[in-house]
Amino acid sequence: MSEIFEGKKLGFGLMRLPLLDPKDDTSIDIEQVKEMVDTFLERGFTYFDTAWMYHSFKSENAIKEALVDRIPREKYTLATKLHSGFFETLEDRDKVFNQQLEKTGVDYFDYYLIHDIERGSIQKYEDLDVFNWVLEKKAAGLVKHVGFSFHADAELLDEILTRHPEMEFVQLQINYLDWESEKIQSRLNYEVCVKHNKPVIVMEPVKGGTLAKVPDDAEKMLRNLDANMSIPSWAIRFAASLPQVKMVLSGMSNMEQLLNNTDYMQDFKPLNELEITTVHAVADVINSGITIPCTGCSYCTPGCPMEIAIPKYFALYNQDRRDGADHAADMEKYKGIAETGGKASECIACGQCEGICPQHLSIIDGLKDVAEALE
């Protein structure tokens, strides 16, 4: 089935696009995105990945303006997704899908995913017959290939692929930090896909930026292997080195990131045995210093009634917990974030964020910790 993915292994994830206003997730810098799109295509990469809720529901609009309206359709492939949090009826499925066609401006999607399957959402997808529904879209020529993204345990993944062998690919969270995680189960889920011979798309290879800037001890270990390779390159190359992986998505926020990623992925070379052993050792160093393993996906923020910048607070809190952190400076940064939304202490514990979090984090408790440390 691997022939459904052609070309180079790097995909452009449209979740973390450059912004005109860092405090406004909808203020996408379209002109910079156009330049990034053009460079990405010029370097031989073709895969673009968006979703209904990315950038507070503006990512699909942005890719229409930056890509679809400007580039011949045969020059790129586009993926988008249906998330369980945004439909309640059979009719809603088509409402979302038709709006996605309109927002992106395409006549068909190359890849369409049932999004964020986990134990809390699978029954809804089954009850509303979404697996057959995406096959109907494929039969109608509106979708070329169907699959799903997955955020749960390997046992459930095995059950789904056994029940739905018609699914053509699986999108998994795989990175060297989560490879042996009991919660994320990157390795175990990957092995289930190998068992079922399903191609894998990798999301969160850099874990929301966690593997782009690592602790000093971890950085030294990677620099000793190759001082010329960027730190995030090790994470993307680790995921791309897995034989069953056919595409690795990277959410690129500026031209510098795009140039770096496309440089080393143009002529991709898998990690050797020593390099793989070293990145696993690096994972041990990093895991020992992470307090809240948030990836910064921001699924939690659009529905927050208090408009709390949850991912930004968690990133700052993790930074503040590290040895040598400047606590006074972190408290000032906290005040700056709080100027545009709710404080961590203003969480009303409604739980909507925990219901949609792909990492299944205890966000309410995490915000209490943030408030205690930084307010």
Short mmCIF file of C-alpha atoms in Angstrom, two decimals:
data_model
loop_
_atom_site.label_atom_id
_atom_site.label_comp_id
_atom_site.label_asym_id
_atom_site.label_seq_id
_atom_site.Cartn_x
_atom_site.Cartn_y
_atom_site.Cartn_z
CA MET A 1 0.00 0.00 0.00
CA SER A 2 2.99 2.29 0.26
CA GLU A 3 2.46 3.43 -3.34
CA ILE A 4 -0.23 5.83 -2.15
CA PHE A 5 2.62 8.04 -0.92
CA GLU A 6 5.08 9.22 -3.52
CA GLY A 7 8.05 11.55 -3.46
CA LYS A 8 10.03 12.90 -0.55
CA LYS A 9 9.18 11.99 3.04
CA LEU A 10 8.72 15.50 4.49
CA GLY A 11 5.22 16.99 4.73
CA PHE A 12 4.31 20.62 5.49
CA GLY A 13 2.10 20.64 8.60
CA LEU A 14 -0.18 23.68 8.63
CA MET A 15 -0.83 23.79 12.37
CA ARG A 16 1.86 26.30 13.38
CA LEU A 17 2.07 28.86 10.58
CA PRO A 18 3.82 32.25 10.92
CA LEU A 19 1.69 34.96 12.51
CA LEU A 20 1.47 38.74 12.07
CA ASP A 21 0.44 39.01 15.71
CA PRO A 22 1.93 36.34 18.02
CA LYS A 23 -1.04 36.79 20.34
CA ASP A 24 -3.62 36.10 17.62
CA ASP A 25 -3.65 32.57 16.20
CA THR A 26 -5.83 33.67 13.28
CA SER A 27 -3.43 36.43 12.07
CA ILE A 28 -1.62 34.14 9.63
CA ASP A 29 1.15 35.85 7.65
CA ILE A 30 -0.12 34.82 4.22
CA GLU A 31 2.70 36.48 2.27
CA GLN A 32 5.33 34.59 4.25
CA VAL A 33 3.35 31.37 3.88
CA LYS A 34 3.32 31.90 0.10
CA GLU A 35 7.11 32.18 0.08
CA MET A 36 7.41 29.06 2.21
CA VAL A 37 5.01 27.13 -0.04
CA ASP A 38 6.94 28.13 -3.15
CA THR A 39 10.27 27.10 -1.63
CA PHE A 40 8.84 23.82 -0.38
CA LEU A 41 7.59 22.95 -3.87
CA GLU A 42 10.76 24.17 -5.60
CA ARG A 43 12.76 21.75 -3.46
CA GLY A 44 10.67 18.81 -4.59
CA PHE A 45 8.27 18.39 -1.67
CA THR A 46 4.54 18.15 -2.32
CA TYR A 47 2.57 17.05 0.79
CA PHE A 48 0.50 19.63 2.73
CA ASP A 49 -1.48 18.74 5.85
CA THR A 50 -4.25 20.84 7.40
CA ALA A 51 -7.39 20.27 9.50
CA TRP A 52 -10.74 21.83 10.28
CA MET A 53 -9.71 23.39 13.61
CA TYR A 54 -6.08 24.37 12.99
CA HIS A 55 -5.28 28.04 13.63
CA SER A 56 -8.71 28.56 15.19
CA PHE A 57 -10.39 27.29 12.00
CA LYS A 58 -8.34 29.48 9.62
CA SER A 59 -5.65 27.06 8.38
CA GLU A 60 -7.78 25.68 5.55
CA ASN A 61 -8.56 29.23 4.37
CA ALA A 62 -4.88 30.10 4.48
CA ILE A 63 -3.80 27.18 2.32
CA LYS A 64 -6.39 28.16 -0.28
CA GLU A 65 -4.82 31.59 -0.60
CA ALA A 66 -1.19 30.50 -0.29
CA LEU A 67 -1.31 27.30 -2.34
CA VAL A 68 -4.54 26.29 -4.07
CA ASP A 69 -5.29 29.63 -5.75
CA ARG A 70 -1.73 29.91 -7.07
CA ILE A 71 -0.39 26.46 -7.91
CA PRO A 72 -1.66 23.91 -10.49
CA ARG A 73 -3.56 21.11 -8.72
CA GLU A 74 -1.31 18.33 -9.98
CA LYS A 75 1.76 19.92 -8.36
CA TYR A 76 0.79 19.15 -4.76
CA THR A 77 -1.16 16.79 -2.50
CA LEU A 78 -3.46 18.02 0.26
CA ALA A 79 -4.71 16.28 3.39
CA THR A 80 -7.41 17.40 5.83
CA LYS A 81 -9.47 15.79 8.57
CA LEU A 82 -12.84 15.33 10.30
CA HIS A 83 -12.70 15.63 14.11
CA SER A 84 -15.34 14.12 16.40
CA GLY A 85 -15.67 17.35 18.34
CA PHE A 86 -17.26 19.21 15.42
CA PHE A 87 -20.17 17.05 14.24
CA GLU A 88 -23.15 15.49 15.99
CA THR A 89 -25.34 14.06 13.22
CA LEU A 90 -25.08 12.26 9.89
CA GLU A 91 -25.87 15.55 8.18
CA ASP A 92 -23.12 17.37 10.07
CA ARG A 93 -20.48 15.16 8.44
CA ASP A 94 -21.37 16.51 5.01
CA LYS A 95 -21.72 20.07 6.26
CA VAL A 96 -18.16 20.03 7.53
CA PHE A 97 -16.80 18.24 4.46
CA ASN A 98 -18.50 20.61 2.02
CA GLN A 99 -17.21 23.61 3.94
CA GLN A 100 -13.72 22.13 3.84
CA LEU A 101 -13.93 21.87 0.06
CA GLU A 102 -15.08 25.50 -0.07
CA LYS A 103 -12.49 26.76 2.43
CA THR A 104 -9.56 25.06 0.69
CA GLY A 105 -10.85 25.66 -2.84
CA VAL A 106 -10.09 22.14 -4.11
CA ASP A 107 -12.39 19.72 -5.93
CA TYR A 108 -11.02 16.73 -4.03
CA PHE A 109 -8.66 15.88 -1.19
CA ASP A 110 -5.72 13.58 -1.84
CA TYR A 111 -5.90 12.30 1.73
CA TYR A 112 -8.81 12.50 4.15
CA LEU A 113 -8.46 11.43 7.75
CA ILE A 114 -10.85 10.47 10.51
CA HIS A 115 -9.15 12.66 13.08
CA ASP A 116 -7.85 11.92 16.57
CA ILE A 117 -9.33 8.49 17.19
CA GLU A 118 -9.03 7.49 20.82
CA ARG A 119 -11.11 5.53 23.31
CA GLY A 120 -13.39 8.49 23.97
CA SER A 121 -14.21 9.15 20.31
CA ILE A 122 -14.19 5.78 18.53
CA GLN A 123 -17.79 4.94 19.43
CA LYS A 124 -19.03 8.20 17.96
CA TYR A 125 -17.21 7.49 14.72
CA GLU A 126 -18.75 4.00 14.64
CA ASP A 127 -22.26 5.12 15.62
CA LEU A 128 -22.32 7.80 12.93
CA ASP A 129 -20.87 5.40 10.33
CA VAL A 130 -17.90 7.63 9.53
CA PHE A 131 -15.72 4.80 8.22
CA ASN A 132 -18.24 3.97 5.50
CA TRP A 133 -18.91 7.65 4.93
CA VAL A 134 -15.27 8.39 4.00
CA LEU A 135 -15.35 5.41 1.62
CA GLU A 136 -18.39 6.94 -0.04
CA LYS A 137 -16.44 10.15 -0.51
CA LYS A 138 -13.64 8.15 -2.09
CA ALA A 139 -16.06 6.34 -4.41
CA ALA A 140 -17.47 9.71 -5.46
CA GLY A 141 -14.00 10.97 -6.38
CA LEU A 142 -13.95 13.59 -3.63
CA VAL A 143 -11.16 11.80 -1.75
CA LYS A 144 -8.32 9.75 -3.18
CA HIS A 145 -7.12 7.95 -0.05
CA VAL A 146 -8.70 7.43 3.37
CA GLY A 147 -7.10 6.84 6.74
CA PHE A 148 -7.16 8.06 10.32
CA SER A 149 -5.03 9.73 12.94
CA PHE A 150 -4.71 7.95 16.26
CA HIS A 151 -4.03 8.96 19.87
CA ALA A 152 -4.56 5.90 22.04
CA ASP A 153 -3.17 2.50 22.98
CA ALA A 154 -1.94 -0.24 20.67
CA GLU A 155 -4.68 -2.64 21.71
CA LEU A 156 -7.36 -0.30 20.39
CA LEU A 157 -5.40 0.36 17.20
CA ASP A 158 -5.16 -3.38 16.55
CA GLU A 159 -8.93 -3.72 17.04
CA ILE A 160 -9.68 -0.86 14.63
CA LEU A 161 -7.38 -2.11 11.87
CA THR A 162 -8.79 -5.61 12.25
CA ARG A 163 -12.34 -4.25 12.00
CA HIS A 164 -11.54 -1.74 9.25
CA PRO A 165 -8.90 -3.16 6.91
CA GLU A 166 -10.21 -0.77 4.25
CA MET A 167 -8.36 2.09 5.93
CA GLU A 168 -5.30 2.79 3.78
CA PHE A 169 -2.94 4.48 6.24
CA VAL A 170 -2.55 5.57 9.86
CA GLN A 171 -1.19 8.83 11.25
CA LEU A 172 0.65 8.34 14.54
CA GLN A 173 2.48 10.49 17.07
CA ILE A 174 6.03 9.19 16.80
CA ASN A 175 9.17 10.77 18.16
CA TYR A 176 12.15 9.51 20.07
CA LEU A 177 10.86 11.07 23.29
CA ASP A 178 7.58 9.10 23.17
CA TRP A 179 9.01 5.93 21.63
CA GLU A 180 8.76 3.93 24.86
CA SER A 181 6.06 6.04 26.53
CA GLU A 182 3.40 3.97 28.29
CA LYS A 183 0.87 6.71 27.54
CA ILE A 184 1.63 7.59 23.92
CA GLN A 185 2.89 4.11 22.93
CA SER A 186 4.72 5.28 19.81
CA ARG A 187 6.66 2.04 19.35
CA LEU A 188 3.75 -0.27 20.14
CA ASN A 189 1.39 1.57 17.80
CA TYR A 190 4.00 1.58 15.06
CA GLU A 191 4.41 -2.18 15.45
CA VAL A 192 0.65 -2.67 15.06
CA CYS A 193 0.80 -0.81 11.73
CA VAL A 194 3.68 -3.04 10.64
CA LYS A 195 1.60 -6.09 11.58
CA HIS A 196 -1.32 -4.86 9.44
CA ASN A 197 0.98 -3.57 6.67
CA LYS A 198 -0.38 -0.03 6.88
CA PRO A 199 1.76 2.94 5.80
CA VAL A 200 2.40 5.42 8.61
CA ILE A 201 2.32 9.21 8.55
CA VAL A 202 4.12 10.74 11.52
CA MET A 203 2.76 13.71 13.44
CA GLU A 204 4.53 15.53 16.26
CA PRO A 205 8.04 14.26 15.34
CA VAL A 206 9.52 17.23 17.24
CA LYS A 207 6.83 17.02 19.96
CA GLY A 208 5.55 20.55 19.58
CA GLY A 209 9.06 22.01 19.60
CA THR A 210 10.26 20.13 22.67
CA LEU A 211 12.89 18.36 20.55
CA ALA A 212 13.94 21.54 18.78
CA LYS A 213 15.50 23.04 21.89
CA VAL A 214 16.80 20.41 24.27
CA PRO A 215 18.72 20.67 27.58
CA ASP A 216 22.43 21.41 27.31
CA ASP A 217 23.52 17.87 28.22
CA ALA A 218 21.27 16.41 25.56
CA GLU A 219 22.43 18.93 22.96
CA LYS A 220 26.07 18.04 23.58
CA MET A 221 25.31 14.37 22.91
CA LEU A 222 23.81 15.24 19.53
CA ARG A 223 26.52 17.76 18.63
CA ASN A 224 29.14 15.09 19.30
CA LEU A 225 27.52 12.94 16.61
CA ASP A 226 27.43 15.70 14.00
CA ALA A 227 27.99 19.34 14.88
CA ASN A 228 26.52 20.46 11.53
CA MET A 229 23.08 18.92 12.02
CA SER A 230 20.39 21.05 13.66
CA ILE A 231 18.85 19.75 16.88
CA PRO A 232 15.32 19.25 15.46
CA SER A 233 16.75 17.37 12.45
CA TRP A 234 17.54 14.40 14.70
CA ALA A 235 13.89 14.08 15.67
CA ILE A 236 12.53 14.24 12.12
CA ARG A 237 15.22 11.91 10.80
CA PHE A 238 14.52 9.42 13.61
CA ALA A 239 10.87 9.18 12.56
CA ALA A 240 11.70 9.09 8.85
CA SER A 241 14.19 6.24 9.42
CA LEU A 242 11.42 3.81 10.37
CA PRO A 243 10.72 1.57 7.34
CA GLN A 244 6.92 1.70 7.62
CA VAL A 245 6.90 5.51 7.80
CA LYS A 246 6.11 7.09 4.43
CA MET A 247 5.63 10.73 5.46
CA VAL A 248 6.82 12.88 8.37
CA LEU A 249 4.90 16.09 9.07
CA SER A 250 6.63 19.16 10.40
CA GLY A 251 4.77 22.24 11.54
CA MET A 252 7.01 24.99 10.18
CA SER A 253 6.57 28.50 11.59
CA ASN A 254 9.08 30.43 9.48
CA MET A 255 11.32 30.23 6.44
CA GLU A 256 14.37 29.34 8.51
CA GLN A 257 12.70 26.18 9.79
CA LEU A 258 11.52 25.26 6.31
CA LEU A 259 14.96 25.73 4.76
CA ASN A 260 16.60 23.64 7.45
CA ASN A 261 14.07 20.81 7.18
CA THR A 262 14.15 20.66 3.41
CA ASP A 263 17.97 20.79 3.37
CA TYR A 264 18.50 17.51 5.19
CA MET A 265 15.34 15.80 3.89
CA GLN A 266 16.04 16.42 0.19
CA ASP A 267 18.51 13.55 0.11
CA PHE A 268 17.35 11.71 3.21
CA LYS A 269 19.67 9.20 4.85
CA PRO A 270 18.32 7.01 7.69
CA LEU A 271 20.01 7.14 11.08
CA ASN A 272 22.67 4.50 11.69
CA GLU A 273 22.79 2.23 14.73
CA LEU A 274 25.01 4.55 16.79
CA GLU A 275 22.80 7.55 16.04
CA ILE A 276 19.65 5.66 17.02
CA THR A 277 21.23 4.54 20.29
CA THR A 278 22.28 8.11 21.03
CA VAL A 279 18.86 9.68 20.44
CA HIS A 280 17.31 7.14 22.79
CA ALA A 281 19.86 8.18 25.41
CA VAL A 282 19.00 11.81 24.70
CA ALA A 283 15.33 10.96 25.31
CA ASP A 284 16.19 9.71 28.79
CA VAL A 285 17.91 13.01 29.58
CA ILE A 286 15.01 15.11 28.28
CA ASN A 287 12.24 13.04 29.87
CA SER A 288 13.84 13.49 33.26
CA GLY A 289 13.31 17.26 32.98
CA ILE A 290 9.81 17.55 31.47
CA THR A 291 7.04 18.36 33.93
CA ILE A 292 4.01 18.70 31.61
CA PRO A 293 4.38 16.89 28.24
CA CYS A 294 2.27 19.35 26.21
CA THR A 295 2.97 19.47 22.46
CA GLY A 296 1.42 22.91 21.92
CA CYS A 297 -1.20 21.70 19.44
CA SER A 298 -3.71 24.24 20.87
CA TYR A 299 -6.74 21.99 20.39
CA CYS A 300 -7.70 23.03 23.93
CA THR A 301 -7.74 26.80 23.48
CA PRO A 302 -10.63 27.66 21.07
CA GLY A 303 -13.30 26.35 23.47
CA CYS A 304 -11.83 27.68 26.71
CA PRO A 305 -14.49 29.95 28.29
CA MET A 306 -11.78 31.86 30.16
CA GLU A 307 -9.54 32.22 27.08
CA ILE A 308 -6.56 30.74 28.89
CA ALA A 309 -3.42 30.30 26.75
CA ILE A 310 -2.90 26.77 28.06
CA PRO A 311 -0.02 25.61 25.79
CA LYS A 312 1.93 28.83 26.32
CA TYR A 313 1.59 28.54 30.09
CA PHE A 314 2.69 24.90 30.05
CA ALA A 315 5.73 25.66 27.87
CA LEU A 316 6.74 28.47 30.20
CA TYR A 317 6.21 26.29 33.26
CA ASN A 318 8.40 23.52 31.81
CA GLN A 319 11.08 26.10 31.08
CA ASP A 320 10.82 27.46 34.61
CA ARG A 321 11.24 23.98 36.13
CA ARG A 322 14.60 23.43 34.46
CA ASP A 323 17.89 23.84 36.27
CA GLY A 324 19.27 27.34 35.93
CA ALA A 325 15.93 28.92 34.95
CA ASP A 326 15.48 32.64 35.51
CA HIS A 327 12.36 32.53 37.68
CA ALA A 328 11.89 36.29 37.85
CA ALA A 329 12.07 36.58 34.06
CA ASP A 330 9.62 33.68 33.67
CA MET A 331 7.15 35.42 35.98
CA GLU A 332 7.36 38.54 33.80
CA LYS A 333 6.75 36.42 30.71
CA TYR A 334 3.75 34.93 32.45
CA LYS A 335 2.31 38.38 33.07
CA GLY A 336 2.77 39.19 29.37
CA ILE A 337 0.83 36.11 28.30
CA ALA A 338 -1.92 36.83 30.82
CA GLU A 339 -2.49 40.30 29.33
CA THR A 340 -4.33 38.77 26.35
CA GLY A 341 -6.41 36.14 28.16
CA GLY A 342 -7.20 34.42 31.40
CA LYS A 343 -4.70 33.61 34.10
CA ALA A 344 -4.02 30.00 34.97
CA SER A 345 -5.75 30.55 38.32
CA GLU A 346 -8.94 31.61 36.52
CA CYS A 347 -9.59 28.09 35.21
CA ILE A 348 -13.16 27.09 36.13
CA ALA A 349 -12.43 23.35 35.72
CA CYS A 350 -15.11 22.87 33.05
CA GLY A 351 -13.04 20.06 31.53
CA GLN A 352 -13.59 20.85 27.83
CA CYS A 353 -9.81 21.07 27.35
CA GLU A 354 -9.17 17.65 28.85
CA GLY A 355 -11.89 16.15 26.68
CA ILE A 356 -10.17 17.23 23.46
CA CYS A 357 -6.48 16.95 24.44
CA PRO A 358 -4.71 14.37 22.21
CA GLN A 359 -2.10 13.83 24.93
CA HIS A 360 -4.78 13.16 27.58
CA LEU A 361 -3.13 15.60 29.97
CA SER A 362 -4.52 16.55 33.37
CA ILE A 363 -4.79 20.16 32.24
CA ILE A 364 -6.83 21.41 35.19
CA ASP A 365 -4.23 20.18 37.68
CA GLY A 366 -1.44 21.48 35.44
CA LEU A 367 -2.93 24.98 35.47
CA LYS A 368 -3.06 24.88 39.26
CA ASP A 369 0.67 24.10 39.26
CA VAL A 370 1.34 26.94 36.83
CA ALA A 371 -0.59 29.39 38.95
CA GLU A 372 1.22 28.37 42.11
CA ALA A 373 4.62 28.69 40.45
CA LEU A 374 4.25 31.77 38.27
CA GLU A 375 1.52 34.05 39.63
#
